[in-house]
Amino acid sequence: MNPHNDKPIDRILHDLQERAKELNCLYRVDELLGREEAPLDEVLGEVIRTIPAGWQFPDVCVARIALGNRSFEPSGFSPSPFKLVSLIEAQGEIAGQVEVYYTEAMPRAAEGPFLAEERKLLDAIAERLGHFVSRRRLRRVLAADGEAGAA
C-alpha cells in the first residue's frame, strides 16, 4: 500500500459529497430543460437558480445565461472577476454562453477558484442548453412550416 495515494476518510467523503452535488445539479438542469412547453424565461430562470447548488461554495455562487441578445440572471446580479464560462453551441453556431461567478475570493483550485469537476459540469450544462436551444428552434420552424402548409 502506497501511503502517498492514501486520502483521509474525511477528504474522500467530502469529494463524494461534491460529486453528488454536481450530479444532482445536472439531473435538475436536465429535468428543467425537458419542459418543452414552458416559457423560455421560466425554464432558464430556474436553470440559473439551480446551477449554484452544484458548485463547491453555493452560498457565494451565481449563474447567468446569455442567449442571443438576451440575458438571464438573478435580480441584483453583479459580475465578479471570479468567473467560469462555457459557450452554448446550437446547430453548429455559438448561440450564447453560460457563466458561473463566485461573488468573493475562494481558495485556488484547478481553474482559478473552480474545481476541474466544476469545469466539466459547466461544459455539460452548456451542451444541454445547446440541445435545448436547437430543439426550440426546430419546433418554431416546424410550427411555421405546418402553418404555411395549411394555408
Short mmCIF file of C-alpha atoms in Angstrom, two decimals:
data_model
loop_
_atom_site.label_atom_id
_atom_site.label_comp_id
_atom_site.label_asym_id
_atom_site.label_seq_id
_atom_site.Cartn_x
_atom_site.Cartn_y
_atom_site.Cartn_z
CA MET A 1 0.00 0.00 0.00
CA ASN A 2 1.42 3.37 -1.03
CA PRO A 3 0.93 5.99 1.71
CA HIS A 4 1.17 8.79 -0.88
CA ASN A 5 -2.03 7.58 -2.55
CA ASP A 6 -3.99 7.33 0.70
CA LYS A 7 -6.55 10.02 1.48
CA PRO A 8 -8.04 10.55 4.89
CA ILE A 9 -11.60 9.26 5.02
CA ASP A 10 -12.91 12.79 5.65
CA ARG A 11 -11.41 14.01 2.37
CA ILE A 12 -12.86 11.05 0.47
CA LEU A 13 -16.32 11.71 1.95
CA HIS A 14 -16.04 15.43 1.09
CA ASP A 15 -15.09 14.60 -2.51
CA LEU A 16 -18.02 12.18 -2.82
CA GLN A 17 -20.41 14.79 -1.46
CA GLU A 18 -19.14 17.29 -4.05
CA ARG A 19 -19.68 14.81 -6.90
CA ALA A 20 -23.20 14.07 -5.58
CA LYS A 21 -23.99 17.81 -5.59
CA GLU A 22 -22.74 18.06 -9.18
CA LEU A 23 -24.84 15.09 -10.30
CA ASN A 24 -27.96 16.41 -8.58
CA CYS A 25 -27.43 19.78 -10.27
CA LEU A 26 -27.07 18.15 -13.69
CA TYR A 27 -30.15 15.97 -13.15
CA ARG A 28 -32.20 19.02 -12.15
CA VAL A 29 -30.96 21.02 -15.19
CA ASP A 30 -31.91 18.08 -17.45
CA GLU A 31 -35.35 17.96 -15.85
CA LEU A 32 -35.88 21.70 -16.38
CA LEU A 33 -34.67 21.64 -19.99
CA GLY A 34 -37.10 18.80 -20.70
CA ARG A 35 -40.04 21.15 -20.10
CA GLU A 36 -40.60 21.76 -23.80
CA GLU A 37 -43.85 23.71 -23.48
CA ALA A 38 -42.75 26.01 -20.63
CA PRO A 39 -41.85 29.63 -21.44
CA LEU A 40 -38.15 30.24 -22.11
CA ASP A 41 -37.88 32.84 -19.32
CA GLU A 42 -39.32 30.40 -16.79
CA VAL A 43 -37.04 27.50 -17.79
CA LEU A 44 -33.81 29.49 -17.96
CA GLY A 45 -34.72 31.40 -14.79
CA GLU A 46 -34.98 28.08 -12.96
CA VAL A 47 -31.72 26.85 -14.52
CA ILE A 48 -29.74 29.87 -13.24
CA ARG A 49 -31.24 29.34 -9.77
CA THR A 50 -30.33 25.63 -9.90
CA ILE A 51 -26.71 25.89 -11.07
CA PRO A 52 -25.11 27.28 -7.87
CA ALA A 53 -26.21 24.21 -5.87
CA GLY A 54 -23.74 22.11 -7.88
CA TRP A 55 -20.73 24.24 -7.01
CA GLN A 56 -18.37 23.85 -4.07
CA PHE A 57 -19.40 27.17 -2.50
CA PRO A 58 -23.10 27.58 -3.42
CA ASP A 59 -23.71 30.40 -0.92
CA VAL A 60 -21.39 32.74 -2.86
CA CYS A 61 -22.16 31.40 -6.34
CA VAL A 62 -24.38 32.97 -9.02
CA ALA A 63 -25.07 31.99 -12.62
CA ARG A 64 -26.03 33.87 -15.75
CA ILE A 65 -27.06 32.69 -19.21
CA ALA A 66 -26.56 34.93 -22.24
CA LEU A 67 -28.56 33.74 -25.24
CA GLY A 68 -28.51 35.84 -28.38
CA ASN A 69 -29.24 39.38 -27.26
CA ARG A 70 -30.97 38.25 -24.03
CA SER A 71 -29.52 37.72 -20.60
CA PHE A 72 -30.99 35.56 -17.82
CA GLU A 73 -29.57 36.45 -14.42
CA PRO A 74 -30.70 36.71 -10.81
CA SER A 75 -32.02 40.05 -9.61
CA GLY A 76 -29.25 42.28 -8.32
CA PHE A 77 -26.69 40.35 -10.36
CA SER A 78 -23.23 41.88 -10.44
CA PRO A 79 -20.36 40.13 -12.26
CA SER A 80 -17.14 39.45 -10.37
CA PRO A 81 -13.61 38.60 -11.50
CA PHE A 82 -14.08 35.00 -10.26
CA LYS A 83 -15.78 33.64 -13.36
CA LEU A 84 -16.12 30.37 -15.27
CA VAL A 85 -17.65 30.45 -18.78
CA SER A 86 -18.77 27.84 -21.26
CA LEU A 87 -20.12 28.57 -24.73
CA ILE A 88 -23.57 27.37 -25.79
CA GLU A 89 -23.49 25.91 -29.29
CA ALA A 90 -26.69 25.26 -31.22
CA GLN A 91 -26.84 23.94 -34.79
CA GLY A 92 -23.14 24.50 -35.33
CA GLU A 93 -23.03 28.13 -34.20
CA ILE A 94 -22.41 29.93 -30.92
CA ALA A 95 -25.82 30.81 -29.50
CA GLY A 96 -24.61 32.24 -26.21
CA GLN A 97 -22.81 31.30 -23.04
CA VAL A 98 -23.42 30.15 -19.50
CA GLU A 99 -21.38 31.80 -16.76
CA VAL A 100 -20.77 30.98 -13.11
CA TYR A 101 -19.35 33.52 -10.68
CA TYR A 102 -18.14 33.44 -7.12
CA THR A 103 -19.10 36.72 -5.51
CA GLU A 104 -15.96 36.67 -3.36
CA ALA A 105 -12.47 35.19 -3.48
CA MET A 106 -12.29 31.45 -2.80
CA PRO A 107 -9.30 29.13 -2.37
CA ARG A 108 -7.27 28.44 -5.51
CA ALA A 109 -8.25 25.27 -7.39
CA ALA A 110 -7.74 23.80 -10.88
CA GLU A 111 -9.17 26.80 -12.77
CA GLY A 112 -8.96 29.88 -10.58
CA PRO A 113 -11.26 29.13 -7.63
CA PHE A 114 -13.12 26.45 -9.63
CA LEU A 115 -12.59 22.69 -9.46
CA ALA A 116 -11.80 20.67 -12.59
CA GLU A 117 -15.10 18.84 -11.99
CA GLU A 118 -16.94 22.17 -11.98
CA ARG A 119 -15.49 22.94 -15.43
CA LYS A 120 -16.82 19.58 -16.65
CA LEU A 121 -20.20 20.29 -15.08
CA LEU A 122 -20.48 23.72 -16.68
CA ASP A 123 -19.49 22.31 -20.08
CA ALA A 124 -22.14 19.58 -19.70
CA ILE A 125 -24.77 22.18 -18.80
CA ALA A 126 -23.76 24.33 -21.79
CA GLU A 127 -24.05 21.30 -24.08
CA ARG A 128 -27.54 20.56 -22.78
CA LEU A 129 -28.52 24.22 -23.20
CA GLY A 130 -27.34 24.00 -26.81
CA HIS A 131 -29.57 20.97 -27.44
CA PHE A 132 -32.45 22.79 -25.75
CA VAL A 133 -31.99 25.86 -27.99
CA SER A 134 -31.75 23.66 -31.10
CA ARG A 135 -34.98 21.84 -30.19
CA ARG A 136 -36.79 25.15 -29.60
CA ARG A 137 -35.60 26.49 -32.95
CA LEU A 138 -36.65 23.31 -34.74
CA ARG A 139 -40.11 23.41 -33.14
CA ARG A 140 -40.56 27.02 -34.33
CA VAL A 141 -39.55 26.06 -37.88
CA LEU A 142 -41.84 23.03 -37.91
CA ALA A 143 -44.74 25.06 -36.50
CA ALA A 144 -44.23 27.74 -39.18
CA ASP A 145 -44.00 25.01 -41.83
CA GLY A 146 -47.23 23.49 -40.59
CA GLU A 147 -48.99 26.86 -40.72
CA ALA A 148 -47.66 27.53 -44.24
CA GLY A 149 -48.79 24.09 -45.41
CA ALA A 150 -52.29 24.63 -44.02
CA ALA A 151 -52.71 27.92 -45.93
#
